[in-house]
Amino acid sequence: MVEFTNVTSLIENVNLNITSASSSAVKVLQWQCEGEIDVNSYNGVQITSDEFLNKAMDFLEIVQSKNPDLALTPEYSFPYEGLQRLVMNESLWPKAGSLFCFGTQGENINNFKEYLNEWDKHENINVIWNAVHNLREEKNFVSPLIYFFIFNSELYILPQIKTGNMLDKWRNLEANDLCLGNTVFVFDDNNSSNKFLSIICADVLHIKAEHILENVSGNITIFHPQLNENPRNRYFTTFRREILDNTKNTNRIITLNWASKTKLSGTQINFSKPWSTFYKKHNRNLQGDSRKLRLKNLKLGYFFAYDGINEYWYCERKENIKFYSINKSDTGEAQGPAAHGYEPVMISTYDYSSSWLENSNALFSEDSLIKELENLEERYLFPIQTLSNSPDQSDFFFGSCFGHFEEGEIRTNDNELVSRMIIGSDEESDDKRFGKLHLFLILVDNLKSGNIPNALAYLKENHEFTVDEDFPENGSMVYNLKPYEDVEIRYPECLVVITNEKRENKIEQIVTELSAKLSKRLRNQIIVYYEPLGKQGYIYYDKHLDESEIQNPNFTKNFADIRISK
């Protein structure tokens, strides 16, 4: 059974911002790195390229300039040359109250101990050996997370050793040769209920969420560094859900994986699903300042999704450094508005192109789905034209085309998978997005060919995509198609929807549900396109349409009163 050790039992009165009871935000700086990794049974996972070392060294400089409360790197990432520079250069040490949590590259256990011994000899540097002296199994190499922090003006180095191996069916790496630790360190504060701990990648396969919740009281922030091909596998998603669903406290999770172009040298193995994500309870609001926060963060490559209960803020898939702030749950004596702000709030982002460039992000420019949409005719380009200035309008527009509106676009499935049209998280997400793109292009083809009910004939050859001018305050005046030339109809706009549903009774149900959400002025102006069961080609459902009502729309029947004949 893994032991949970409070850091205050090792060093009394450690004072870190992540655990202190104050209203100050916690600034987080994290590197989602990329590279070609080498693997062997002696050292484990390493990267020896000069470029990767230079990126790591530059990351230290950014950490020094930004002075974060948490500096984070993924599992197996940070090179020992970089650690050596950090330890030996006092100007690079964490500031008082800060905590560096560096997932380090694999290293042979004997070489690892030599590094620690060397560092421990220096004045004002203290290595805490508990985890290393308390190994459950000592084999060839370690996959450590090393904490660095300051106490009484001295640098403390606290290694935590991975407690269990990754999926290793052929038993040719971690299952055979990884040293296994027995300790998870819990950063705590005697005057606060805030706690911080790390679980290293596959440790979630060996440490149950309930075990953590039983042994660590208070409001927990968990850092989960990974080198993981499938960060949304059911064991990981279940672990996160159980941590977040705890009703006694408010917990948060930060996952940090490798970027999408990472690959294993000499193999076809690619790490194409980063899913580096900040998790928290959803605040039950998607409007107002919550909308402003989503738009602010999106511009810096930090994207929102949710499942109705929890929020997921995920990074773009390429290599990047993100700098943002989060909250603490126990804010001490702070009350009211002073106690909590919004979270997470992006501060800045870095992209790598021979060097780290701050806030040079070019969103959407490399997205293959967006490039496909750019080939459409002018009248169908609305969701692309509005993308730069009002991406939430694009979300709403695409959502309306699929009948689930904006909320449906930013909602994940039960496995945390995003299918948002304007931005995907990874290749698995793209598969879902391109399935939706296929449907959307079929919708466009039907409109272009004039496959529009006679009741709405004024829209044939006279339409363009849009959303309500009052968005996002549109209420029930929801539409996505309008005439581009004026017509003598008071409310000529229309809602067009396309679906994968095949059965007519399901289409009827969709129309009924959409109708209930719309203003009476537009209830008859809904077109749902579908491909009937056993047939090829999309048709529209029009049994609810009444041409006379649309041409004279001062009165509209209650949709429930319209009898649909079979």
XYZ file of C-alpha atoms in Angstrom:
566
model
C 0.000 0.000 0.000
C 1.370 3.394 -0.995
C 2.184 5.752 1.873
C 1.000 9.361 1.868
C 3.581 11.511 3.633
C 2.856 15.100 4.624
C 5.770 17.339 3.773
C 5.281 19.216 7.064
C 6.210 15.968 8.840
C 9.614 16.257 7.140
C 10.079 20.030 7.198
C 7.967 21.916 9.651
C 6.329 25.188 8.590
C 6.961 24.938 4.849
C 5.110 27.887 3.311
C 4.026 27.531 -0.319
C 1.460 29.623 -2.161
C -0.299 26.538 -3.595
C -1.224 25.405 -0.071
C -1.411 28.636 1.928
C -4.783 29.969 3.067
C -4.900 33.230 1.126
C -6.871 34.726 -1.715
C -3.827 35.161 -3.951
C -4.020 33.341 -7.288
C -1.693 30.461 -8.074
C 0.373 31.182 -11.185
C 1.163 28.038 -13.189
C 3.848 27.735 -15.874
C 3.920 24.443 -17.775
C 5.822 23.009 -20.723
C 4.026 20.585 -23.068
C 7.199 19.337 -24.707
C 7.846 17.502 -27.949
C 10.650 15.259 -29.118
C 11.898 11.911 -30.370
C 12.445 9.733 -27.337
C 14.864 6.843 -26.877
C 14.136 3.877 -24.649
C 16.418 1.279 -23.115
C 16.253 -0.990 -20.098
C 19.270 0.621 -18.412
C 18.201 4.298 -18.348
C 14.542 4.118 -19.252
C 13.196 7.026 -21.348
C 15.574 9.783 -22.462
C 16.044 12.452 -25.145
C 19.624 13.317 -26.025
C 19.166 15.895 -28.801
C 20.828 19.290 -28.439
C 17.655 21.055 -29.529
C 15.620 19.476 -26.738
C 18.295 20.391 -24.179
C 18.305 23.982 -25.450
C 14.505 24.167 -25.133
C 14.759 22.914 -21.559
C 17.440 25.466 -20.697
C 15.344 28.243 -22.215
C 12.326 27.004 -20.245
C 14.355 27.607 -17.066
C 14.973 31.184 -18.192
C 11.255 31.706 -18.759
C 10.527 30.236 -15.323
C 13.002 32.691 -13.827
C 11.429 35.677 -15.608
C 7.800 34.768 -14.900
C 8.264 33.649 -11.278
C 5.366 31.153 -11.183
C 3.990 29.516 -8.050
C 4.029 26.161 -9.872
C 6.457 25.209 -12.659
C 5.536 21.902 -14.308
C 6.947 19.470 -16.870
C 5.593 16.074 -18.023
C 6.787 12.621 -17.043
C 10.217 11.592 -18.404
C 10.881 15.069 -19.789
C 13.404 17.272 -18.011
C 17.082 16.474 -18.746
C 19.593 16.120 -15.942
C 21.878 18.683 -17.577
C 19.057 21.162 -17.031
C 18.574 20.055 -13.428
C 22.295 20.424 -12.841
C 22.177 23.978 -14.115
C 19.140 24.751 -11.943
C 20.717 23.377 -8.786
C 24.118 24.995 -9.294
C 22.803 28.438 -10.302
C 21.110 30.083 -7.335
C 19.497 32.723 -9.562
C 17.405 29.919 -11.114
C 16.146 28.581 -7.796
C 12.438 28.917 -7.030
C 11.420 32.087 -5.263
C 10.114 31.731 -1.731
C 6.612 30.238 -1.876
C 7.103 28.659 -5.316
C 7.229 24.956 -6.121
C 8.929 23.391 -9.149
C 7.533 19.968 -10.116
C 9.753 18.527 -12.821
C 9.060 15.154 -14.362
C 12.617 14.139 -15.189
C 14.047 11.892 -17.840
C 14.661 8.287 -16.933
C 17.971 7.522 -15.285
C 19.790 4.466 -14.029
C 19.203 4.173 -10.287
C 22.918 4.333 -9.455
C 23.465 7.402 -11.620
C 20.368 8.978 -10.076
C 21.741 8.479 -6.577
C 25.057 10.000 -7.675
C 23.268 13.171 -8.848
C 21.468 13.434 -5.512
C 24.681 12.806 -3.557
C 26.516 15.486 -5.491
C 23.757 18.035 -4.924
C 23.434 17.148 -1.248
C 27.085 18.035 -0.606
C 26.588 21.698 -1.442
C 25.960 24.331 1.174
C 22.370 25.567 1.341
C 21.139 22.556 -0.642
C 19.233 19.732 1.030
C 18.121 16.472 -0.563
C 15.250 14.639 1.129
C 16.039 10.948 0.608
C 12.879 9.349 2.013
C 11.428 8.079 -1.279
C 14.780 6.829 -2.580
C 15.566 4.996 0.673
C 12.057 3.558 0.789
C 11.881 1.907 -2.641
C 9.421 -0.940 -2.881
C 11.426 -2.565 -5.681
C 14.927 -1.539 -6.778
C 15.683 -2.432 -10.387
C 17.497 -0.643 -13.238
C 16.054 2.833 -13.683
C 13.740 5.422 -12.123
C 10.977 7.669 -13.470
C 11.016 10.389 -10.823
C 9.189 13.626 -10.268
C 11.537 16.009 -8.462
C 10.241 18.866 -6.353
C 12.358 21.981 -5.771
C 11.402 24.620 -3.205
C 12.953 27.122 -0.801
C 12.774 26.981 2.974
C 14.780 29.305 5.224
C 16.710 30.528 2.162
C 17.911 27.016 1.339
C 17.038 24.850 -1.653
C 15.212 21.613 -0.890
C 15.152 18.755 -3.391
C 12.450 16.151 -2.881
C 12.250 13.220 -5.360
C 9.054 11.197 -5.673
C 9.419 7.823 -7.381
C 6.789 6.321 -9.668
C 4.865 3.611 -7.799
C 3.722 1.341 -10.664
C 4.493 0.490 -14.260
C 2.703 1.594 -17.402
C 0.862 -0.736 -19.763
C 3.723 -3.002 -20.853
C 2.257 -6.142 -22.407
C 5.578 -7.510 -23.643
C 7.313 -6.740 -20.332
C 10.238 -5.085 -22.067
C 10.512 -1.776 -20.221
C 8.826 -0.587 -17.024
C 7.357 -3.969 -16.061
C 10.848 -5.492 -15.923
C 13.243 -2.665 -15.170
C 11.491 0.254 -13.417
C 12.298 0.915 -9.772
C 9.063 1.248 -7.841
C 8.501 3.817 -5.139
C 6.255 3.566 -2.120
C 5.563 7.193 -1.228
C 3.330 10.032 -2.415
C 4.254 13.350 -0.843
C 1.452 15.682 0.206
C 2.302 19.369 0.445
C 0.242 20.735 3.310
C -0.027 23.739 5.583
C -0.994 23.570 9.238
C -3.092 26.725 8.842
C -4.912 25.697 5.656
C -7.047 22.922 4.180
C -5.337 23.287 0.786
C -3.276 20.248 -0.252
C -1.094 19.541 -3.266
C 0.236 16.202 -4.508
C 1.392 14.502 -7.700
C 0.486 11.156 -9.225
C 2.952 10.098 -11.946
C 1.201 8.828 -15.107
C 0.404 5.117 -14.657
C 0.298 5.519 -10.873
C -3.455 5.963 -11.378
C -3.543 2.272 -12.339
C -2.052 1.418 -8.948
C -3.449 4.098 -6.614
C -7.227 4.363 -6.405
C -8.918 7.739 -6.178
C -10.758 6.581 -3.069
C -7.406 5.750 -1.449
C -6.279 9.331 -1.972
C -9.546 10.785 -0.670
C -9.425 8.555 2.417
C -5.829 9.489 3.260
C -5.645 13.141 2.214
C -8.203 15.448 3.786
C -8.941 18.920 2.540
C -9.115 20.625 -0.858
C -6.690 18.823 -3.133
C -4.904 20.010 -6.264
C -3.386 17.029 -8.085
C -0.627 17.306 -10.673
C -0.621 14.354 -13.082
C 2.474 14.363 -15.370
C 2.325 11.833 -18.210
C 3.991 10.270 -21.218
C 0.790 8.690 -22.430
C -0.529 7.530 -25.807
C -4.095 7.427 -24.519
C -4.712 9.968 -21.737
C -8.486 9.526 -22.026
C -8.554 5.777 -21.399
C -11.321 4.720 -19.045
C -9.048 4.134 -16.034
C -7.737 7.683 -16.222
C -11.120 9.313 -16.846
C -12.698 7.313 -14.012
C -9.902 8.362 -11.648
C -10.403 12.024 -12.494
C -14.170 11.823 -12.199
C -13.965 10.260 -8.747
C -11.536 12.933 -7.532
C -13.693 15.777 -8.846
C -17.008 14.282 -7.729
C -15.946 14.311 -4.091
C -18.613 16.422 -2.363
C -16.725 17.179 0.854
C -14.099 19.380 -0.779
C -13.302 21.298 -3.956
C -10.586 19.472 -5.869
C -8.638 20.347 -9.008
C -6.472 18.347 -11.391
C -3.714 19.460 -13.765
C -2.646 16.888 -16.346
C 0.429 17.509 -18.504
C 1.412 15.237 -21.370
C 3.790 15.399 -24.345
C 2.849 17.281 -27.524
C 1.343 15.618 -30.580
C 4.465 15.179 -32.735
C 6.303 13.217 -30.065
C 7.429 9.797 -31.244
C 9.384 6.787 -30.069
C 12.664 6.480 -31.966
C 12.920 3.538 -34.349
C 9.215 2.645 -34.113
C 5.842 3.671 -35.535
C 4.659 4.734 -32.067
C 3.451 8.347 -31.983
C 2.011 10.240 -29.048
C -0.771 11.997 -30.945
C -3.167 12.800 -28.066
C -1.668 15.300 -25.614
C -4.858 16.287 -23.701
C -2.937 18.438 -21.221
C -5.886 19.716 -19.233
C -6.954 21.645 -16.147
C -10.010 20.107 -14.464
C -12.437 21.702 -12.060
C -16.097 21.661 -11.108
C -18.311 23.495 -13.600
C -19.726 26.758 -12.249
C -23.137 26.096 -13.882
C -22.912 29.188 -16.061
C -21.929 29.550 -19.720
C -22.901 33.197 -20.191
C -21.633 36.599 -19.066
C -18.116 36.580 -17.666
C -17.844 32.843 -18.238
C -18.159 33.537 -21.951
C -15.571 36.315 -21.721
C -13.172 33.946 -19.946
C -13.583 31.312 -22.656
C -12.855 33.853 -25.378
C -9.866 35.334 -23.548
C -8.272 31.938 -23.008
C -9.065 30.694 -26.508
C -7.015 33.492 -28.061
C -3.976 32.102 -26.228
C -4.569 28.480 -27.170
C -6.400 27.307 -24.044
C -9.806 25.806 -24.817
C -12.938 25.089 -22.827
C -15.072 21.962 -22.777
C -17.381 20.481 -20.179
C -19.576 17.458 -19.524
C -22.333 19.260 -17.636
C -20.615 18.630 -14.292
C -16.882 19.258 -14.710
C -14.891 21.728 -16.796
C -11.945 20.767 -18.975
C -9.488 23.450 -20.101
C -7.175 21.842 -22.630
C -4.076 23.055 -24.474
C -3.561 23.111 -28.188
C -1.890 19.951 -29.428
C 1.461 21.351 -30.567
C 4.439 22.023 -28.330
C 3.871 25.049 -26.120
C 4.456 26.710 -22.785
C 1.352 27.988 -21.014
C 1.287 30.551 -18.220
C -2.018 30.918 -16.377
C -3.538 31.405 -12.937
C -5.867 29.193 -10.898
C -7.553 29.522 -7.523
C -7.244 27.911 -4.131
C -10.287 26.692 -2.235
C -9.270 27.770 1.268
C -8.727 31.517 1.070
C -8.313 32.099 4.797
C -9.973 35.209 6.109
C -10.692 36.675 2.677
C -14.429 37.114 2.123
C -16.868 37.879 -0.675
C -15.446 39.123 -3.983
C -11.916 39.104 -2.547
C -12.021 35.360 -1.941
C -12.202 34.068 -5.500
C -11.714 35.237 -9.056
C -12.179 33.362 -12.283
C -10.067 30.355 -13.207
C -8.113 29.412 -15.152
C -7.061 32.777 -16.556
C -4.454 32.702 -19.301
C -1.594 35.171 -18.914
C 0.613 34.292 -21.873
C 1.655 31.480 -24.176
C 4.890 30.480 -25.922
C 5.403 28.657 -29.218
C 8.707 27.190 -30.325
C 10.349 28.054 -33.646
C 14.145 27.818 -33.149
C 13.436 29.772 -29.942
C 10.496 30.371 -27.605
C 8.223 33.156 -28.890
C 5.711 34.735 -26.545
C 2.120 35.351 -27.678
C 2.875 34.619 -31.330
C 0.032 32.126 -31.556
C -1.705 31.800 -34.941
C -4.906 29.975 -34.080
C -6.759 27.973 -36.730
C -4.088 28.575 -39.409
C -2.917 24.952 -39.447
C -6.254 23.253 -38.822
C -7.108 20.965 -41.745
C -10.869 21.159 -41.091
C -10.836 24.952 -41.185
C -8.899 24.816 -44.473
C -11.638 22.630 -45.952
C -14.273 25.154 -44.936
C -12.335 28.018 -46.510
C -13.065 26.492 -49.940
C -16.799 27.187 -49.655
C -18.646 29.864 -51.614
C -18.799 33.326 -50.097
C -22.397 32.953 -48.885
C -21.447 29.910 -46.813
C -18.304 31.394 -45.238
C -19.972 33.015 -42.227
C -18.519 30.589 -39.621
C -15.019 31.180 -41.018
C -15.348 34.948 -41.362
C -16.457 35.329 -37.749
C -13.885 32.901 -36.358
C -11.126 35.394 -35.580
C -13.220 38.015 -33.786
C -16.160 36.007 -32.452
C -15.342 32.291 -32.300
C -18.308 31.746 -29.989
C -20.581 32.802 -32.871
C -18.959 30.075 -34.951
C -19.609 27.595 -32.136
C -23.234 28.681 -31.966
C -23.640 28.522 -35.720
C -22.220 25.023 -36.111
C -24.142 23.862 -33.072
C -27.363 25.152 -34.587
C -26.665 23.220 -37.810
C -26.486 19.993 -35.811
C -29.418 20.847 -33.548
C -27.429 20.962 -30.317
C -26.523 24.689 -30.408
C -23.501 26.233 -28.707
C -23.697 24.085 -25.586
C -23.543 20.927 -27.652
C -20.457 22.125 -29.513
C -18.401 22.651 -26.351
C -19.696 19.582 -24.546
C -17.633 16.387 -24.366
C -18.842 12.823 -24.476
C -18.542 10.549 -21.439
C -14.887 9.855 -22.290
C -13.897 13.537 -22.318
C -13.707 13.528 -26.126
C -14.126 16.900 -27.852
C -15.781 17.159 -31.287
C -15.895 20.954 -31.509
C -15.852 22.093 -35.141
C -13.658 25.159 -34.710
C -10.904 23.473 -32.719
C -9.971 19.885 -32.004
C -7.749 18.516 -29.272
C -6.001 15.726 -31.202
C -6.369 13.094 -33.946
C -9.159 11.214 -32.173
C -11.030 14.484 -31.817
C -10.437 15.208 -35.522
C -12.098 11.928 -36.498
C -15.301 13.118 -34.840
C -14.945 16.629 -36.243
C -14.533 15.415 -39.812
C -17.598 13.238 -39.418
C -19.497 16.416 -38.564
C -17.813 18.270 -41.417
C -19.085 15.602 -43.811
C -22.633 16.228 -42.611
C -22.199 19.986 -42.810
C -20.965 19.830 -46.417
C -23.987 17.691 -47.314
C -26.166 20.412 -45.777
C -24.417 23.031 -47.919
C -24.883 20.917 -51.059
C -28.611 20.588 -50.383
C -28.966 24.346 -49.968
C -26.881 25.054 -53.097
C -28.971 22.673 -55.182
C -32.185 24.354 -54.060
C -33.398 21.357 -52.087
C -35.578 23.611 -49.950
C -39.306 23.131 -49.178
C -41.765 25.123 -51.299
C -43.071 26.727 -48.113
C -39.682 28.463 -47.897
C -39.175 28.919 -51.632
C -37.999 32.517 -51.162
C -34.744 31.061 -49.805
C -33.911 29.130 -52.976
C -30.936 30.826 -54.624
C -31.373 33.618 -52.083
C -29.719 32.668 -48.815
C -26.600 32.987 -46.725
C -25.448 31.677 -43.373
C -25.755 33.866 -40.296
C -26.702 33.936 -36.627
C -29.036 36.311 -34.818
C -27.685 39.871 -34.727
C -28.259 40.018 -30.965
C -26.059 37.006 -30.274
C -25.301 35.940 -27.583
C -28.450 37.513 -26.113
C -30.683 35.901 -28.734
C -33.030 33.997 -26.453
C -35.403 32.013 -28.634
C -34.836 34.005 -31.849
C -32.546 31.307 -33.196
C -31.751 30.913 -36.868
C -28.755 30.245 -39.117
C -30.028 31.045 -42.629
C -31.461 34.257 -44.044
C -32.131 35.811 -47.459
C -29.261 37.925 -48.738
C -31.730 39.986 -50.761
C -34.749 41.528 -49.055
C -38.077 39.710 -49.263
C -41.531 40.915 -48.286
C -41.810 38.622 -45.303
C -41.659 39.941 -41.779
C -39.525 37.125 -40.329
C -37.843 35.353 -43.260
C -35.042 33.710 -41.315
C -34.830 29.955 -41.001
C -33.144 27.254 -38.926
C -31.572 24.491 -41.037
C -30.399 21.322 -39.322
C -28.807 18.097 -40.528
C -28.721 14.846 -38.601
C -27.473 11.256 -38.745
C -30.864 10.010 -37.581
C -32.617 7.772 -40.125
C -36.093 7.097 -38.740
C -38.896 9.515 -39.481
C -40.323 9.331 -35.967
C -36.908 10.441 -34.647
C -36.862 13.331 -37.100
C -40.344 14.315 -35.968
C -39.064 14.289 -32.394
C -36.106 16.494 -33.339
C -38.427 19.009 -34.997
C -40.677 19.061 -31.947
C -37.759 19.639 -29.588
C -36.303 22.391 -31.770
C -39.681 24.041 -32.076
C -40.049 24.187 -28.301
C -36.818 26.178 -28.072
C -37.704 28.751 -30.725
C -39.822 31.860 -30.763
C -43.338 31.335 -32.137
C -42.283 33.603 -35.002
C -39.850 30.967 -36.265
C -41.378 27.666 -35.224
C -42.606 26.843 -38.718
C -39.296 27.833 -40.288
C -37.279 24.749 -39.409
C -35.796 22.416 -42.009
C -34.264 19.130 -40.896
C -32.275 17.182 -43.473
C -31.823 13.449 -43.037
C -31.102 10.289 -45.008
C -34.085 7.907 -44.749
C -33.494 4.392 -43.526
C -32.381 2.100 -46.354
C -32.083 4.901 -48.923
C -29.307 7.027 -50.358
C -29.484 10.794 -50.485
C -30.693 13.388 -48.020
C -34.215 14.740 -47.985
C -35.906 17.351 -45.825
C -38.703 16.857 -43.328
C -41.517 19.302 -44.060
C -44.719 17.878 -42.592
C -44.760 20.643 -39.998
C -44.486 23.446 -42.564
C -47.468 25.558 -43.583
C -46.808 27.932 -46.469
C -49.698 30.235 -45.610
C -48.452 30.656 -42.056
C -44.952 31.578 -43.233
C -46.120 34.052 -45.856
C -48.398 35.723 -43.250
C -46.585 35.194 -39.995
C -48.588 37.474 -37.682
C -50.086 34.351 -36.140
C -48.419 30.986 -35.655
C -50.103 27.870 -34.362
C -48.852 26.192 -31.255
C -46.637 23.454 -32.687
C -48.177 20.892 -30.375
C -51.540 21.506 -32.076
C -50.249 20.596 -35.526
C -51.312 17.074 -36.387
C -48.663 15.204 -38.353
C -50.121 12.644 -40.709
C -48.244 9.451 -41.478
